[in-house]
mmCIF file of N, CA and C in Angstrom:
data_model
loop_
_atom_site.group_PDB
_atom_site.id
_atom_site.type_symbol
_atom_site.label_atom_id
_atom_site.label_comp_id
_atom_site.label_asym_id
_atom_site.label_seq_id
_atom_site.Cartn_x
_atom_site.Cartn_y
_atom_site.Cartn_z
ATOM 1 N N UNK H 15 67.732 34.769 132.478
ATOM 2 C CA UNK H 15 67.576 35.621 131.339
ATOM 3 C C UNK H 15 68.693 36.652 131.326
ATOM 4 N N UNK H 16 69.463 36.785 130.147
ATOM 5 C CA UNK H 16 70.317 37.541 130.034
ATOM 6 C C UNK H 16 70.133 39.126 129.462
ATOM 7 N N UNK H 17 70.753 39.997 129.722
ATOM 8 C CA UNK H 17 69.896 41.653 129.571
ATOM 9 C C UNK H 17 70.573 41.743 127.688
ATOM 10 N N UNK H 18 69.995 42.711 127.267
ATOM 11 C CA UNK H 18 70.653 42.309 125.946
ATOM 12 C C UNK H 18 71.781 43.157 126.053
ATOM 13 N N UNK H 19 72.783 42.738 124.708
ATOM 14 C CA UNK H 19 73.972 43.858 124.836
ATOM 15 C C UNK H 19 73.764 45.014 123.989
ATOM 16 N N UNK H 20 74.155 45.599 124.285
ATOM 17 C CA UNK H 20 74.226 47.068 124.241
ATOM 18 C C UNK H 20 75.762 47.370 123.212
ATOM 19 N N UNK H 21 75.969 47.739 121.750
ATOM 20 C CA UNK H 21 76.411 47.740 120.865
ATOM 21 C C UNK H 21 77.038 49.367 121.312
ATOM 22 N N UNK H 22 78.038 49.661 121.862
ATOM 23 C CA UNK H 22 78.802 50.978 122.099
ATOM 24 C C UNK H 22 79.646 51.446 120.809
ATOM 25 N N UNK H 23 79.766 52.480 120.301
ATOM 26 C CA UNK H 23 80.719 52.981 118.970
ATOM 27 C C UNK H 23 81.516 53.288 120.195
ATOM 28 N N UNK H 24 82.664 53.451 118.765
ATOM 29 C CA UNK H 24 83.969 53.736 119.497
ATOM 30 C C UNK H 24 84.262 55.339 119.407
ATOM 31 N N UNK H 25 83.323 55.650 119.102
ATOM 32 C CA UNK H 25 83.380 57.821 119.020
ATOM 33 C C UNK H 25 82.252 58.242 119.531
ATOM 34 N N UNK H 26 82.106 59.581 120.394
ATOM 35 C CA UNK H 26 80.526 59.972 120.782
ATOM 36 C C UNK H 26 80.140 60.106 119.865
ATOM 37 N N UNK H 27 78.606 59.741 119.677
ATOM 38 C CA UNK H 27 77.425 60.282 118.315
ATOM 39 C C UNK H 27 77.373 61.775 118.848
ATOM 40 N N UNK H 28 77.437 62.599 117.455
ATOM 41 C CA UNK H 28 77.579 63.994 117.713
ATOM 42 C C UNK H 28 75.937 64.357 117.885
ATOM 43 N N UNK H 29 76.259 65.478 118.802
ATOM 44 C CA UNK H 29 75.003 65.750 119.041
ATOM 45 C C UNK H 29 74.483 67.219 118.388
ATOM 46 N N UNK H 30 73.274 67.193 118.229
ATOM 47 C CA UNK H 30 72.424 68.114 117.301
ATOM 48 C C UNK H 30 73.404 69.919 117.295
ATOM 49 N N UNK H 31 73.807 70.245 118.797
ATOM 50 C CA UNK H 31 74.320 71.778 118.943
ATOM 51 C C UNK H 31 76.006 71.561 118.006
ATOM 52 N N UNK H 32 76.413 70.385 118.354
ATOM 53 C CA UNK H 32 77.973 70.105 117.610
ATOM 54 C C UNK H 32 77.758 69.800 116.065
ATOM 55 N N UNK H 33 76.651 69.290 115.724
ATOM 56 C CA UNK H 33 76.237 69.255 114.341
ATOM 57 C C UNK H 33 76.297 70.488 113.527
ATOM 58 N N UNK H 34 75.286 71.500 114.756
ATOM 59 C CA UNK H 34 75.103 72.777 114.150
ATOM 60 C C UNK H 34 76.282 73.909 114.054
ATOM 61 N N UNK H 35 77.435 73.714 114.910
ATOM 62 C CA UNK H 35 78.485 74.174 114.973
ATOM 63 C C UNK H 35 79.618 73.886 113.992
ATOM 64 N N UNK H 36 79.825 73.011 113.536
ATOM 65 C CA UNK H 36 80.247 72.302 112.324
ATOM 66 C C UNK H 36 79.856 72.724 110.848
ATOM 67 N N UNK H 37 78.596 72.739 110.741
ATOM 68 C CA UNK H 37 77.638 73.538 109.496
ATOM 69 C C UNK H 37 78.184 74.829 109.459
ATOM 70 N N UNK H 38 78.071 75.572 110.568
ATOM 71 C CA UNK H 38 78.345 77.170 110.959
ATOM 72 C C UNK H 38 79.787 77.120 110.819
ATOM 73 N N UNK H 39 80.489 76.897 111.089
ATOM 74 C CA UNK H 39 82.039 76.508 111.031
ATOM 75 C C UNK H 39 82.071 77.078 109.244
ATOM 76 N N UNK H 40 81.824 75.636 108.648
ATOM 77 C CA UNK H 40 81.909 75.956 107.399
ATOM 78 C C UNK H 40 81.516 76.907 106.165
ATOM 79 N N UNK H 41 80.159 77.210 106.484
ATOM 80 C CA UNK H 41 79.630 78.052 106.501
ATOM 81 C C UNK H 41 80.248 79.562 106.421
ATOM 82 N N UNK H 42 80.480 79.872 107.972
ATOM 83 C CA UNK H 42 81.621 80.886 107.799
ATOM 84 C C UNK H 42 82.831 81.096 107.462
ATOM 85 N N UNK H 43 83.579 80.089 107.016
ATOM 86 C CA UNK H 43 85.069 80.288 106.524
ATOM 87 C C UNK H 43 84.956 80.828 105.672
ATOM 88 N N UNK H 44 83.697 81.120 104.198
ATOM 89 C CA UNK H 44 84.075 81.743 103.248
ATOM 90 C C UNK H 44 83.998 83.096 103.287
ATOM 91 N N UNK H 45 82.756 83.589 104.866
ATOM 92 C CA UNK H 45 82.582 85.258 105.266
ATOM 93 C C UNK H 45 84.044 85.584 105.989
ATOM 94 N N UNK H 46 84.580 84.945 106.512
ATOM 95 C CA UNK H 46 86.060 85.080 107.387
ATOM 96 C C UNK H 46 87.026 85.771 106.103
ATOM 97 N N UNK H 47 86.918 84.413 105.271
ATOM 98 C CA UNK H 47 88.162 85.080 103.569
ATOM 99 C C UNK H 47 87.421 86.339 103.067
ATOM 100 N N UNK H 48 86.472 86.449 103.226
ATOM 101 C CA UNK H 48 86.096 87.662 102.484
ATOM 102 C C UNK H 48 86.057 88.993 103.274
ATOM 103 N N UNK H 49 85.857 88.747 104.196
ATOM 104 C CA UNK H 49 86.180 89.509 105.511
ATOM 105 C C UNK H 49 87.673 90.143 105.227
ATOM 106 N N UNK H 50 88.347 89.313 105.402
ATOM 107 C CA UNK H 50 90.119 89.623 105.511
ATOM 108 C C UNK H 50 90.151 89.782 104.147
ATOM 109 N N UNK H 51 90.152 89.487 103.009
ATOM 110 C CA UNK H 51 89.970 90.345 101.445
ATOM 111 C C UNK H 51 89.549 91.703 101.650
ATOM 112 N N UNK H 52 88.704 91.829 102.168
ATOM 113 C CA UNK H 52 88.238 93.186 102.081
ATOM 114 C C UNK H 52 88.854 94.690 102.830
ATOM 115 N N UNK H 53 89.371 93.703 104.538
ATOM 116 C CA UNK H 53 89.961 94.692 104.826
ATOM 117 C C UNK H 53 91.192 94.762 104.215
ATOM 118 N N UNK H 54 91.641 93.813 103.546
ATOM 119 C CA UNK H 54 93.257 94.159 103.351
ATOM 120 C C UNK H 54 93.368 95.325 102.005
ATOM 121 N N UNK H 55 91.876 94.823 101.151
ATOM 122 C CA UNK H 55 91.724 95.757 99.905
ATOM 123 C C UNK H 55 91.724 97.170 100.200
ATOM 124 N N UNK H 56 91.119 97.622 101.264
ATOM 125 C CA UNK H 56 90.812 98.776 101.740
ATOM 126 C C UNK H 56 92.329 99.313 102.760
ATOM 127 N N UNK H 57 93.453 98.154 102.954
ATOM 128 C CA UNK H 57 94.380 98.945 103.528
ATOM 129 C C UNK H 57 95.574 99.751 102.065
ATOM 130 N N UNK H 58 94.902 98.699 101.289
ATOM 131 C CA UNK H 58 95.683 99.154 100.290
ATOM 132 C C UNK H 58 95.311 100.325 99.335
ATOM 133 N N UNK H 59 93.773 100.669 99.839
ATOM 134 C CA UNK H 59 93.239 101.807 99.430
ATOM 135 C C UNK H 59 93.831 102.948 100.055
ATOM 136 N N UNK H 60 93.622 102.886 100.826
ATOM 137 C CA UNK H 60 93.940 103.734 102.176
ATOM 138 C C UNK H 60 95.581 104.102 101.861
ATOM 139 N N UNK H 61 96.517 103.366 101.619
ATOM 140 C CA UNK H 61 97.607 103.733 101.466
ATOM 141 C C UNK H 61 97.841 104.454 100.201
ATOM 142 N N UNK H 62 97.251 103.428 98.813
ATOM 143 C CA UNK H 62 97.246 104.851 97.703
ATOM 144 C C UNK H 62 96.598 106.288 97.500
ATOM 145 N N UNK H 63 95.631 106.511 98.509
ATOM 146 C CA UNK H 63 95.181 107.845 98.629
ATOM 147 C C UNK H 63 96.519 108.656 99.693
ATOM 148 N N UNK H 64 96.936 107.981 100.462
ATOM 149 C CA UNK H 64 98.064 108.518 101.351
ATOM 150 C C UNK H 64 99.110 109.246 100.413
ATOM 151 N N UNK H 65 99.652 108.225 99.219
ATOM 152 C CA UNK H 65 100.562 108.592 98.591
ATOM 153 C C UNK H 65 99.904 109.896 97.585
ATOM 154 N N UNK H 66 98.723 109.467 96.914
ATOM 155 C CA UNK H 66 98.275 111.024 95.986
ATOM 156 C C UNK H 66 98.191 111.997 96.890
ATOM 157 N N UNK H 67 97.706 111.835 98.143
ATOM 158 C CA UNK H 67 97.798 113.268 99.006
ATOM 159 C C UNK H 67 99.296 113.964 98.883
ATOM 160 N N UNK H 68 100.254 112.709 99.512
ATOM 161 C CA UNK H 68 101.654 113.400 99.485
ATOM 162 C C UNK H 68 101.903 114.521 98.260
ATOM 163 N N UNK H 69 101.713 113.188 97.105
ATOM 164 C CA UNK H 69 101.871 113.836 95.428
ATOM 165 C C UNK H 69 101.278 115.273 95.261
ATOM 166 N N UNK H 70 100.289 115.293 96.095
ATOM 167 C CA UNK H 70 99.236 116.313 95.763
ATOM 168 C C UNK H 70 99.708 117.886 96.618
ATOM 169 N N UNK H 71 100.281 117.724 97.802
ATOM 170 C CA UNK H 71 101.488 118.383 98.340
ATOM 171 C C UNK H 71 102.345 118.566 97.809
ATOM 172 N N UNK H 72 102.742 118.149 97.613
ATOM 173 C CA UNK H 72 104.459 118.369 96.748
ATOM 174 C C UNK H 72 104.327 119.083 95.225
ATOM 175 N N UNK H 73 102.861 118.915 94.435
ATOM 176 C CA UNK H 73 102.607 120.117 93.524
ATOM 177 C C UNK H 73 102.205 121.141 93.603
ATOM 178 N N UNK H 74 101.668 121.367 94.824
ATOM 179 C CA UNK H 74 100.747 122.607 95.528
ATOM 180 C C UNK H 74 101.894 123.127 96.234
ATOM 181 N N UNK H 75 102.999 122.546 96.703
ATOM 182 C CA UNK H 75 103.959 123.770 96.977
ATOM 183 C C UNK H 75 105.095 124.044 95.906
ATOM 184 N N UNK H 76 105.253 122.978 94.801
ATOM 185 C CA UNK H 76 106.002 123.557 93.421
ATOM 186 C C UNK H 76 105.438 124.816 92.792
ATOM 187 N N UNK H 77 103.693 124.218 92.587
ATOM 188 C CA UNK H 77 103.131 125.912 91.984
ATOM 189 C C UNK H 77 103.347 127.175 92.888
ATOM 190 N N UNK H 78 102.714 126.867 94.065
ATOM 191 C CA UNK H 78 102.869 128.266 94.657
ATOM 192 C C UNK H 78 104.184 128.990 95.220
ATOM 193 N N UNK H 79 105.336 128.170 94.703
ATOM 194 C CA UNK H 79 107.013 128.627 94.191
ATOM 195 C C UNK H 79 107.409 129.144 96.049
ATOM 196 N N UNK H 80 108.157 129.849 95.883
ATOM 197 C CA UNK H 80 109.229 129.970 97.180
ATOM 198 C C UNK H 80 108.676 130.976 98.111
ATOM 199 N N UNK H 81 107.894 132.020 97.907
ATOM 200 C CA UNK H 81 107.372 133.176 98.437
ATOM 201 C C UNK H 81 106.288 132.473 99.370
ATOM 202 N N UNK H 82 105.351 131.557 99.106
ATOM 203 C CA UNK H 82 104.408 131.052 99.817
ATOM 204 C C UNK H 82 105.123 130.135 101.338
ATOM 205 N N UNK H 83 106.383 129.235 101.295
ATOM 206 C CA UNK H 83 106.588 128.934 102.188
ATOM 207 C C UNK H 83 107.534 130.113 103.264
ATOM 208 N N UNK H 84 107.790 130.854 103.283
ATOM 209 C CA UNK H 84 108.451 131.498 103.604
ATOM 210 C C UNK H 84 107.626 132.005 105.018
ATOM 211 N N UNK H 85 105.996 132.133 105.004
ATOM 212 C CA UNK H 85 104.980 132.457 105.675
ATOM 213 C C UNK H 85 104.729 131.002 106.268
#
């Protein structure tokens, strides 16, 4: 009596934790882009308040004219 054969694939069958890692994978690529959208939105926030501050200096010592820096 011969044992039967045994039919092997040629790739491991993925298993249930690599399944679930895969799902999650995808899953998160769209929190990752939105992630990096957001901080980059906020560096660019961050830099136009930098510049109105400057702006905002540079009229606060035009008004208060030459006598104020002098102190």
């Amino acid at each position: 009596m011969q044992a039967a054969h045994v039919r092997t694939l040629p790739f491991p069958f993925p298993s249930v934790t690599g399944a679930l890692r895969a799902v999650e994978a995808l899953l998160l690529a769209r929190g990752q882009r939105t992630a990096r959208r957001n901080a980059w939105n906020s560096v660019l926030e961050d830099r136009r308040r930098a510049k109105d501050r400057v702006e905002a200096q540079r009229v606060m010592e035009a008004v208060a004219g030459p006598a104020s820096r002098a102190t």
